mmCIF file of C-alpha atoms and ligand atoms in Angstrom:
data_model
loop_
_atom_site.group_PDB
_atom_site.id
_atom_site.type_symbol
_atom_site.label_atom_id
_atom_site.label_comp_id
_atom_site.label_asym_id
_atom_site.label_seq_id
_atom_site.Cartn_x
_atom_site.Cartn_y
_atom_site.Cartn_z
ATOM 1 C CA MET A 1 166.221 -6.991 -56.304
ATOM 2 C CA ALA A 2 165.047 -4.564 -59.006
ATOM 3 C CA GLU A 3 166.084 -0.907 -58.953
ATOM 4 C CA LEU A 4 163.431 1.095 -57.112
ATOM 5 C CA LEU A 5 162.145 4.050 -59.090
ATOM 6 C CA LYS A 6 161.233 6.346 -56.230
ATOM 7 C CA GLY A 7 159.024 9.354 -56.755
ATOM 8 C CA LYS A 8 160.624 11.673 -54.210
ATOM 9 C CA ALA A 9 163.726 12.491 -56.271
ATOM 10 C CA VAL A 10 161.566 13.029 -59.349
ATOM 11 C CA ALA A 11 159.266 15.398 -57.460
ATOM 12 C CA GLU A 12 162.234 17.326 -56.068
ATOM 13 C CA ALA A 13 163.708 17.850 -59.536
ATOM 14 C CA ILE A 14 160.356 19.061 -60.867
ATOM 15 C CA GLY A 15 160.058 21.324 -57.804
ATOM 16 C CA LEU A 16 163.402 22.991 -58.563
ATOM 17 C CA ARG A 17 162.253 23.661 -62.139
ATOM 18 C CA SER A 18 159.034 25.168 -60.804
ATOM 19 C CA ILE A 19 160.870 27.419 -58.368
ATOM 20 C CA GLU A 20 162.881 28.866 -61.278
ATOM 21 C CA GLY A 21 159.605 29.646 -63.061
ATOM 22 C CA VAL A 22 158.083 31.161 -59.925
ATOM 23 C CA ASN A 23 161.130 33.418 -59.537
ATOM 24 C CA GLN A 24 160.779 34.619 -63.127
ATOM 25 C CA LEU A 25 157.091 35.307 -62.559
ATOM 26 C CA LYS A 26 157.695 37.146 -59.299
ATOM 27 C CA GLU A 27 160.331 39.344 -60.978
ATOM 28 C CA ASN A 28 157.486 40.372 -63.272
ATOM 29 C CA GLY A 29 155.124 41.031 -60.371
ATOM 30 C CA ILE A 30 153.052 37.874 -61.001
ATOM 31 C CA SER A 31 152.035 35.470 -58.263
ATOM 32 C CA PRO A 32 151.158 32.071 -59.783
ATOM 33 C CA THR A 33 147.872 30.892 -58.293
ATOM 34 C CA LEU A 34 145.945 27.629 -58.228
ATOM 35 C CA ALA A 35 142.196 27.426 -57.549
ATOM 36 C CA LEU A 36 141.087 24.139 -55.953
ATOM 37 C CA PHE A 37 137.452 23.057 -56.196
ATOM 38 C CA ARG A 38 136.209 20.410 -53.795
ATOM 39 C CA VAL A 39 132.696 19.184 -52.990
ATOM 40 C CA GLY A 40 132.358 17.351 -49.674
ATOM 41 C CA ASN A 41 135.149 15.869 -47.570
ATOM 42 C CA ARG A 42 136.139 12.635 -49.298
ATOM 43 C CA GLU A 43 139.271 11.355 -47.563
ATOM 44 C CA ASP A 44 141.231 10.882 -50.826
ATOM 45 C CA ASP A 45 140.473 14.441 -51.940
ATOM 46 C CA VAL A 46 141.338 16.006 -48.601
ATOM 47 C CA SER A 47 144.624 14.115 -48.461
ATOM 48 C CA TYR A 48 145.561 15.020 -52.055
ATOM 49 C CA GLU A 49 144.605 18.644 -51.337
ATOM 50 C CA ARG A 50 146.866 18.688 -48.270
ATOM 51 C CA GLY A 51 149.766 17.352 -50.355
ATOM 52 C CA ALA A 52 149.107 19.825 -53.162
ATOM 53 C CA MET A 53 148.926 22.769 -50.762
ATOM 54 C CA LYS A 54 152.188 21.771 -49.098
ATOM 55 C CA ARG A 55 153.860 21.475 -52.484
ATOM 56 C CA CYS A 56 152.461 24.875 -53.554
ATOM 57 C CA ALA A 57 153.729 26.505 -50.346
ATOM 58 C CA GLU A 58 157.233 25.031 -50.865
ATOM 59 C CA THR A 59 157.295 26.328 -54.420
ATOM 60 C CA GLY A 60 155.779 29.781 -53.863
ATOM 61 C CA VAL A 61 152.461 29.104 -55.607
ATOM 62 C CA GLU A 62 149.332 30.627 -54.046
ATOM 63 C CA VAL A 63 146.204 28.534 -53.496
ATOM 64 C CA ILE A 64 142.579 29.659 -53.380
ATOM 65 C CA ARG A 65 140.221 26.954 -52.139
ATOM 66 C CA TYR A 66 136.598 26.694 -53.194
ATOM 67 C CA ILE A 67 135.074 24.181 -50.821
ATOM 68 C CA PHE A 68 131.404 23.258 -51.010
ATOM 69 C CA ASP A 69 129.035 21.211 -48.895
ATOM 70 C CA GLU A 70 127.650 18.023 -50.486
ATOM 71 C CA ASP A 71 124.296 19.747 -51.043
ATOM 72 C CA VAL A 72 125.706 22.638 -53.126
ATOM 73 C CA SER A 73 123.687 23.308 -56.263
ATOM 74 C CA GLU A 74 125.270 22.646 -59.628
ATOM 75 C CA GLU A 75 124.535 26.254 -60.594
ATOM 76 C CA GLU A 76 126.427 27.675 -57.602
ATOM 77 C CA PHE A 77 129.369 25.373 -58.311
ATOM 78 C CA TYR A 78 129.347 26.299 -62.006
ATOM 79 C CA GLN A 79 129.223 30.038 -61.284
ATOM 80 C CA SER A 80 132.242 29.774 -58.977
ATOM 81 C CA LEU A 81 134.098 27.872 -61.674
ATOM 82 C CA GLU A 82 133.234 30.623 -64.138
ATOM 83 C CA ASP A 83 134.490 33.262 -61.672
ATOM 84 C CA ALA A 84 137.809 31.418 -61.479
ATOM 85 C CA ASN A 85 137.896 31.142 -65.283
ATOM 86 C CA ARG A 86 137.431 34.917 -65.589
ATOM 87 C CA ASN A 87 139.785 35.869 -62.751
ATOM 88 C CA ASP A 88 143.123 36.943 -64.263
ATOM 89 C CA ALA A 89 144.881 36.353 -60.952
ATOM 90 C CA ILE A 90 144.070 32.611 -61.154
ATOM 91 C CA HIS A 91 146.317 30.622 -63.484
ATOM 92 C CA GLY A 92 145.277 27.040 -62.807
ATOM 93 C CA ILE A 93 142.048 25.277 -61.829
ATOM 94 C CA LEU A 94 141.812 21.811 -60.286
ATOM 95 C CA VAL A 95 138.409 20.207 -59.730
ATOM 96 C CA PHE A 96 138.286 17.111 -57.558
ATOM 97 C CA ARG A 97 136.340 14.405 -59.354
ATOM 98 C CA PRO A 98 134.185 12.421 -59.341
ATOM 99 C CA LEU A 99 131.728 15.241 -58.740
ATOM 100 C CA PRO A 100 128.324 14.410 -57.194
ATOM 101 C CA LYS A 101 126.351 12.128 -59.536
ATOM 102 C CA ARG A 102 123.581 14.712 -59.958
ATOM 103 C CA PHE A 103 126.112 17.155 -61.559
ATOM 104 C CA ASN A 104 126.708 17.262 -65.291
ATOM 105 C CA ASP A 105 130.356 16.225 -65.195
ATOM 106 C CA GLU A 106 130.888 16.713 -68.930
ATOM 107 C CA LYS A 107 129.581 20.286 -68.893
ATOM 108 C CA LEU A 108 131.566 21.236 -65.798
ATOM 109 C CA ARG A 109 134.927 19.754 -66.789
ATOM 110 C CA ASN A 110 134.627 21.254 -70.255
ATOM 111 C CA SER A 111 133.813 24.670 -68.805
ATOM 112 C CA ILE A 112 137.380 24.936 -67.446
ATOM 113 C CA ARG A 113 139.353 27.073 -69.876
ATOM 114 C CA PRO A 114 142.060 24.861 -71.410
ATOM 115 C CA GLU A 115 144.805 27.366 -70.579
ATOM 116 C CA LYS A 116 143.863 26.948 -66.877
ATOM 117 C CA ASP A 117 143.093 23.224 -67.040
ATOM 118 C CA VAL A 118 146.195 22.116 -65.129
ATOM 119 C CA ASP A 119 144.967 18.538 -64.616
ATOM 120 C CA GLY A 120 144.022 18.054 -68.246
ATOM 121 C CA CYS A 121 140.415 17.001 -67.691
ATOM 122 C CA SER A 122 138.654 18.939 -70.474
ATOM 123 C CA ASP A 123 138.196 17.516 -73.945
ATOM 124 C CA LEU A 124 140.280 20.354 -75.396
ATOM 125 C CA SER A 125 143.222 19.592 -73.121
ATOM 126 C CA LEU A 126 143.028 15.944 -74.143
ATOM 127 C CA ALA A 127 142.782 16.965 -77.801
ATOM 128 C CA GLY A 128 146.063 18.807 -77.242
ATOM 129 C CA VAL A 129 147.660 15.632 -75.900
ATOM 130 C CA PHE A 130 146.399 13.634 -78.886
ATOM 131 C CA THR A 131 147.384 16.245 -81.518
ATOM 132 C CA ASP A 132 150.652 17.423 -79.909
ATOM 133 C CA LYS A 133 149.280 20.950 -79.636
ATOM 134 C CA GLU A 134 149.690 23.225 -76.637
ATOM 135 C CA LEU A 135 145.947 23.605 -76.010
ATOM 136 C CA GLY A 136 145.967 22.858 -72.292
ATOM 137 C CA PHE A 137 147.827 20.339 -70.148
ATOM 138 C CA ALA A 138 148.197 16.576 -69.960
ATOM 139 C CA PRO A 139 146.561 14.914 -66.941
ATOM 140 C CA CYS A 140 149.074 15.128 -64.080
ATOM 141 C CA THR A 141 149.310 11.381 -63.466
ATOM 142 C CA ALA A 142 149.971 10.600 -67.118
ATOM 143 C CA GLN A 143 152.645 13.310 -67.222
ATOM 144 C CA SER A 144 154.156 11.934 -63.988
ATOM 145 C CA VAL A 145 154.904 8.631 -65.733
ATOM 146 C CA ILE A 146 156.920 10.471 -68.384
ATOM 147 C CA GLU A 147 158.701 12.594 -65.759
ATOM 148 C CA MET A 148 159.701 9.455 -63.878
ATOM 149 C CA LEU A 149 161.052 7.708 -66.980
ATOM 150 C CA ASP A 150 162.970 10.876 -67.924
ATOM 151 C CA ARG A 151 164.434 11.357 -64.471
ATOM 152 C CA TYR A 152 165.769 7.784 -64.414
ATOM 153 C CA GLN A 153 167.029 8.260 -67.984
ATOM 154 C CA ILE A 154 164.938 5.419 -69.335
ATOM 155 C CA GLY A 155 164.907 5.928 -73.091
ATOM 156 C CA LEU A 156 161.649 5.395 -74.943
ATOM 157 C CA LYS A 157 162.638 5.570 -78.596
ATOM 158 C CA GLY A 158 161.806 2.270 -80.272
ATOM 159 C CA LYS A 159 160.911 0.568 -76.973
ATOM 160 C CA ASN A 160 157.925 -1.750 -76.689
ATOM 161 C CA VAL A 161 155.662 -0.325 -74.027
ATOM 162 C CA ALA A 162 152.513 -2.067 -72.828
ATOM 163 C CA VAL A 163 150.020 0.166 -71.040
ATOM 164 C CA ILE A 164 147.351 -1.706 -69.078
ATOM 165 C CA GLY A 165 144.341 0.589 -68.711
ATOM 166 C CA ARG A 166 142.603 2.902 -71.183
ATOM 167 C CA SER A 167 140.983 5.582 -69.035
ATOM 168 C CA LEU A 168 141.009 9.233 -70.087
ATOM 169 C CA VAL A 169 142.854 10.102 -66.889
ATOM 170 C CA ILE A 170 145.796 7.750 -67.350
ATOM 171 C CA GLY A 171 145.777 4.938 -69.914
ATOM 172 C CA LYS A 172 144.934 6.860 -73.084
ATOM 173 C CA PRO A 173 146.868 10.090 -72.432
ATOM 174 C CA VAL A 174 149.971 8.293 -71.172
ATOM 175 C CA SER A 175 149.892 6.124 -74.303
ATOM 176 C CA MET A 176 149.893 9.252 -76.480
ATOM 177 C CA LEU A 177 152.727 10.830 -74.477
ATOM 178 C CA LEU A 178 154.766 7.631 -74.869
ATOM 179 C CA LEU A 179 154.003 7.536 -78.594
ATOM 180 C CA LYS A 180 155.195 11.127 -78.888
ATOM 181 C CA ARG A 181 158.532 9.880 -77.504
ATOM 182 C CA ASN A 182 158.667 7.280 -80.287
ATOM 183 C CA ALA A 183 157.821 4.257 -78.178
ATOM 184 C CA THR A 184 155.810 1.433 -79.757
ATOM 185 C CA VAL A 185 152.739 1.358 -77.558
ATOM 186 C CA THR A 186 150.240 -1.439 -76.985
ATOM 187 C CA ILE A 187 147.150 -0.334 -75.059
ATOM 188 C CA CYS A 188 145.523 -3.152 -73.086
ATOM 189 C CA HIS A 189 142.251 -3.298 -71.171
ATOM 190 C CA SER A 190 139.842 -5.655 -69.493
ATOM 191 C CA ARG A 191 138.832 -7.296 -72.794
ATOM 192 C CA SER A 192 142.382 -7.826 -74.052
ATOM 193 C CA THR A 193 143.146 -11.462 -74.689
ATOM 194 C CA ASP A 194 146.473 -12.990 -73.775
ATOM 195 C CA LEU A 195 147.417 -10.067 -71.580
ATOM 196 C CA THR A 196 150.279 -11.940 -69.900
ATOM 197 C CA ALA A 197 151.860 -12.658 -73.311
ATOM 198 C CA ILE A 198 151.595 -8.996 -74.404
ATOM 199 C CA ALA A 199 152.822 -7.662 -71.078
ATOM 200 C CA SER A 200 155.696 -10.103 -70.672
ATOM 201 C CA ARG A 201 157.101 -9.108 -74.090
ATOM 202 C CA ALA A 202 157.193 -5.417 -73.163
ATOM 203 C CA ASP A 203 160.388 -3.517 -72.374
ATOM 204 C CA ILE A 204 158.339 -1.177 -70.206
ATOM 205 C CA LEU A 205 155.049 -2.040 -68.520
ATOM 206 C CA VAL A 206 152.766 0.769 -67.312
ATOM 207 C CA CYS A 207 150.029 -0.581 -65.027
ATOM 208 C CA ALA A 208 146.942 1.572 -64.450
ATOM 209 C CA THR A 209 144.033 -0.753 -63.729
ATOM 210 C CA GLY A 210 143.202 -0.119 -60.076
ATOM 211 C CA LYS A 211 143.013 -3.921 -59.646
ATOM 212 C CA ALA A 212 145.074 -4.483 -56.538
ATOM 213 C CA GLU A 213 148.129 -6.692 -57.036
ATOM 214 C CA MET A 214 146.822 -8.345 -60.230
ATOM 215 C CA ILE A 215 150.213 -8.165 -61.977
ATOM 216 C CA ASP A 216 152.335 -11.094 -60.874
ATOM 217 C CA ARG A 217 155.605 -12.276 -62.368
ATOM 218 C CA SER A 218 153.860 -14.038 -65.274
ATOM 219 C CA TYR A 219 153.354 -10.542 -66.808
ATOM 220 C CA THR A 220 157.042 -9.663 -66.640
ATOM 221 C CA ASN A 221 160.501 -10.411 -67.992
ATOM 222 C CA PRO A 222 163.907 -9.941 -66.332
ATOM 223 C CA LYS A 223 164.824 -6.828 -68.370
ATOM 224 C CA GLN A 224 161.494 -5.141 -67.845
ATOM 225 C CA ILE A 225 160.870 -1.748 -66.239
ATOM 226 C CA ILE A 226 157.530 -1.419 -64.465
ATOM 227 C CA ILE A 227 155.716 1.799 -63.670
ATOM 228 C CA ASP A 228 152.897 1.025 -61.253
ATOM 229 C CA VAL A 229 150.258 3.767 -61.315
ATOM 230 C CA GLY A 230 147.560 1.865 -59.431
ATOM 231 C CA ILE A 231 146.643 2.793 -55.892
ATOM 232 C CA SER A 232 144.356 0.518 -53.894
ATOM 233 C CA TRP A 233 143.712 -0.098 -50.259
ATOM 234 C CA ASN A 234 144.408 -3.679 -49.229
ATOM 235 C CA ASP A 235 142.033 -4.396 -46.355
ATOM 236 C CA GLU A 236 143.653 -7.676 -45.441
ATOM 237 C CA LYS A 237 147.189 -6.243 -45.240
ATOM 238 C CA GLN A 238 145.874 -2.857 -44.003
ATOM 239 C CA LYS A 239 148.122 -0.946 -46.411
ATOM 240 C CA LEU A 240 148.186 0.804 -49.763
ATOM 241 C CA CYS A 241 149.184 -1.308 -52.705
ATOM 242 C CA GLY A 242 149.570 -0.962 -56.435
ATOM 243 C CA ASP A 243 148.479 -3.041 -59.415
ATOM 244 C CA VAL A 244 151.638 -5.096 -59.027
ATOM 245 C CA LEU A 245 152.123 -7.953 -56.600
ATOM 246 C CA PHE A 246 155.376 -6.361 -55.517
ATOM 247 C CA ASP A 247 156.977 -9.198 -53.559
ATOM 248 C CA ASP A 248 156.342 -11.677 -56.371
ATOM 249 C CA VAL A 249 157.737 -9.380 -59.068
ATOM 250 C CA ALA A 250 160.533 -7.300 -57.528
ATOM 251 C CA ASP A 251 163.263 -9.948 -57.909
ATOM 252 C CA HIS A 252 162.276 -10.716 -61.482
ATOM 253 C CA VAL A 253 162.410 -7.342 -63.277
ATOM 254 C CA SER A 254 165.079 -4.716 -63.790
ATOM 255 C CA ALA A 255 163.308 -1.728 -62.209
ATOM 256 C CA ILE A 256 159.971 -0.954 -60.609
ATOM 257 C CA SER A 257 158.214 2.057 -59.112
ATOM 258 C CA PRO A 258 156.862 1.204 -55.648
ATOM 259 C CA VAL A 259 153.422 1.947 -54.211
ATOM 260 C CA PRO A 260 153.393 4.035 -52.115
ATOM 261 C CA GLY A 261 156.434 6.194 -52.858
ATOM 262 C CA GLY A 262 156.371 5.995 -56.654
ATOM 263 C CA ILE A 263 154.139 7.800 -59.143
ATOM 264 C CA GLY A 264 151.801 9.002 -56.375
ATOM 265 C CA SER A 265 154.609 11.152 -54.961
ATOM 266 C CA VAL A 266 155.142 12.872 -58.315
ATOM 267 C CA THR A 267 151.626 14.010 -59.259
ATOM 268 C CA THR A 268 151.366 17.077 -57.001
ATOM 269 C CA ALA A 269 154.793 18.262 -58.201
ATOM 270 C CA VAL A 270 153.545 17.975 -61.789
ATOM 271 C CA LEU A 271 150.339 19.805 -60.839
ATOM 272 C CA VAL A 272 152.328 22.719 -59.403
ATOM 273 C CA SER A 273 154.625 22.750 -62.445
ATOM 274 C CA HIS A 274 151.541 23.042 -64.658
ATOM 275 C CA VAL A 275 150.281 26.055 -62.667
ATOM 276 C CA VAL A 276 153.667 27.726 -63.066
ATOM 277 C CA GLU A 277 153.726 26.863 -66.772
ATOM 278 C CA ALA A 278 150.179 28.237 -67.195
ATOM 279 C CA ALA A 279 151.253 31.542 -65.630
ATOM 280 C CA LEU A 280 154.416 31.680 -67.769
ATOM 281 C CA ARG A 281 152.432 30.965 -70.943
ATOM 282 C CA LYS A 282 149.768 33.549 -70.102
ATOM 283 C CA ASN A 283 152.364 36.226 -69.529
ATOM 284 C CA LYS A 284 154.515 35.073 -72.435
ATOM 285 C CA ILE A 285 157.556 34.622 -70.183
ATOM 286 C CA LYS A 286 159.940 31.841 -71.155
HETATM 287 P P1 NAP B 1 139.631 3.363 -64.336
HETATM 288 O O1 NAP B 1 138.977 4.520 -64.962
HETATM 289 O O2 NAP B 1 138.830 2.430 -63.499
HETATM 290 O O3 NAP B 1 140.329 2.519 -65.501
HETATM 291 C C1 NAP B 1 140.908 1.275 -65.259
HETATM 292 C C2 NAP B 1 141.369 0.690 -66.560
HETATM 293 O O4 NAP B 1 141.953 -0.577 -66.289
HETATM 294 C C3 NAP B 1 140.242 0.438 -67.561
HETATM 295 O O5 NAP B 1 140.636 0.829 -68.844
HETATM 296 C C4 NAP B 1 140.006 -1.072 -67.477
HETATM 297 O O6 NAP B 1 139.624 -1.667 -68.708
HETATM 298 C C5 NAP B 1 141.392 -1.570 -67.122
HETATM 299 N N1 NAP B 1 141.289 -2.834 -66.398
HETATM 300 C C6 NAP B 1 140.564 -3.082 -65.276
HETATM 301 N N2 NAP B 1 140.706 -4.370 -64.919
HETATM 302 C C7 NAP B 1 141.534 -4.944 -65.818
HETATM 303 C C8 NAP B 1 142.046 -6.230 -66.001
HETATM 304 N N3 NAP B 1 141.741 -7.234 -65.149
HETATM 305 N N4 NAP B 1 142.856 -6.464 -67.043
HETATM 306 C C9 NAP B 1 143.183 -5.477 -67.905
HETATM 307 N N5 NAP B 1 142.720 -4.208 -67.790
HETATM 308 C C10 NAP B 1 141.898 -3.954 -66.760
HETATM 309 O O7 NAP B 1 140.856 3.811 -63.402
HETATM 310 P P2 NAP B 1 141.855 5.063 -63.555
HETATM 311 O O8 NAP B 1 141.176 6.305 -63.127
HETATM 312 O O9 NAP B 1 142.540 5.010 -64.874
HETATM 313 O O10 NAP B 1 142.902 4.696 -62.398
HETATM 314 C C11 NAP B 1 143.660 3.515 -62.447
HETATM 315 C C12 NAP B 1 144.441 3.373 -61.155
HETATM 316 O O11 NAP B 1 145.332 4.472 -61.011
HETATM 317 C C13 NAP B 1 143.587 3.383 -59.884
HETATM 318 O O12 NAP B 1 144.165 2.498 -58.937
HETATM 319 C C14 NAP B 1 143.718 4.793 -59.372
HETATM 320 O O13 NAP B 1 143.545 4.874 -57.962
HETATM 321 C C15 NAP B 1 145.149 5.063 -59.743
HETATM 322 N N6 NAP B 1 145.489 6.500 -59.824
HETATM 323 C C16 NAP B 1 146.699 6.844 -59.365
HETATM 324 C C17 NAP B 1 147.092 8.163 -59.393
HETATM 325 C C18 NAP B 1 148.457 8.526 -58.894
HETATM 326 O O14 NAP B 1 148.723 9.680 -58.630
HETATM 327 N N7 NAP B 1 149.358 7.548 -58.758
HETATM 328 C C19 NAP B 1 146.236 9.143 -59.887
HETATM 329 C C20 NAP B 1 145.000 8.742 -60.393
HETATM 330 C C21 NAP B 1 144.635 7.415 -60.354
HETATM 331 P P3 NAP B 1 138.205 -1.354 -69.422
HETATM 332 O O15 NAP B 1 138.377 -0.012 -70.076
HETATM 333 O O16 NAP B 1 138.056 -2.443 -70.406
HETATM 334 O O17 NAP B 1 137.176 -1.337 -68.348
#
């Protein structure tokens, strides 16, 4: 059986780092604060929000929630976002997306000031990830992959990493973060040919497709480390599952992050660490 790369220990280590930052901030009279923006009551959002609030409370980070009914106007939403941008007591802003279809997503996500964009959704934050500049923050899920590899002391220098998925939330930014660590990165997507050949040659396989259990053992090799970012609901089995067909793969690779209990358990810890970092940067405390 492969080593299980569990998210809990990773999240705890990040939490301890955050608490140190919070203590430094509090010594300087600063209370790190996250503003959460949610439209409607989508189950995924509400559950993530609950997890994020719990993590904030454990770490000493304040939360201000901006919750809107489904019929909120784009203008009202935008003005609240601008208030949070201008408010010096708010250090990080998280907007649950997708926003309603009638909203101009590009305008709204790019209106978040990069220094407060703790989930790295604005173009400027992403430009920072691509240019190695501290413009904003990397998307939390992409950063969580790096935190997990670091925590389990999985070196990246010179390693062949295949990333399956090229979204702006995960695939592309995580590829850049891996490249920054001197990995050799192959980015794959739905039009890639011979995906099993590319994937099965990789030392590390990062799966972020959202296609439930599509990765079976034909994509793997016995020395491989798999980070499964996907989260899907399997109706038949009535449980959450990842991109990886876990039972088929687990005996045939060296290590694997489970779903649930893997990357998903790390993202809120990274989010909180970004809020703390945003407050430290703003106040030039290091
Ligand atoms: P997305 O925007 O739908 O992107 C999926 C990517 O996978 C696309 O680039 C797509 O290729 C590629 N893909 C789809 N089917 C494929 C196939 N059969 N073969 C190869 N590539 C394929 O999804 P996302 O937002 O990146 O999210 C991906 C997964 O991560 C989802 O399950 C999501 O729920 C999960 N997620 C997890 C966390 C966490 O905290 N763990 C956070 C966010 C998201 P094309 O570009 O060619 O279409």
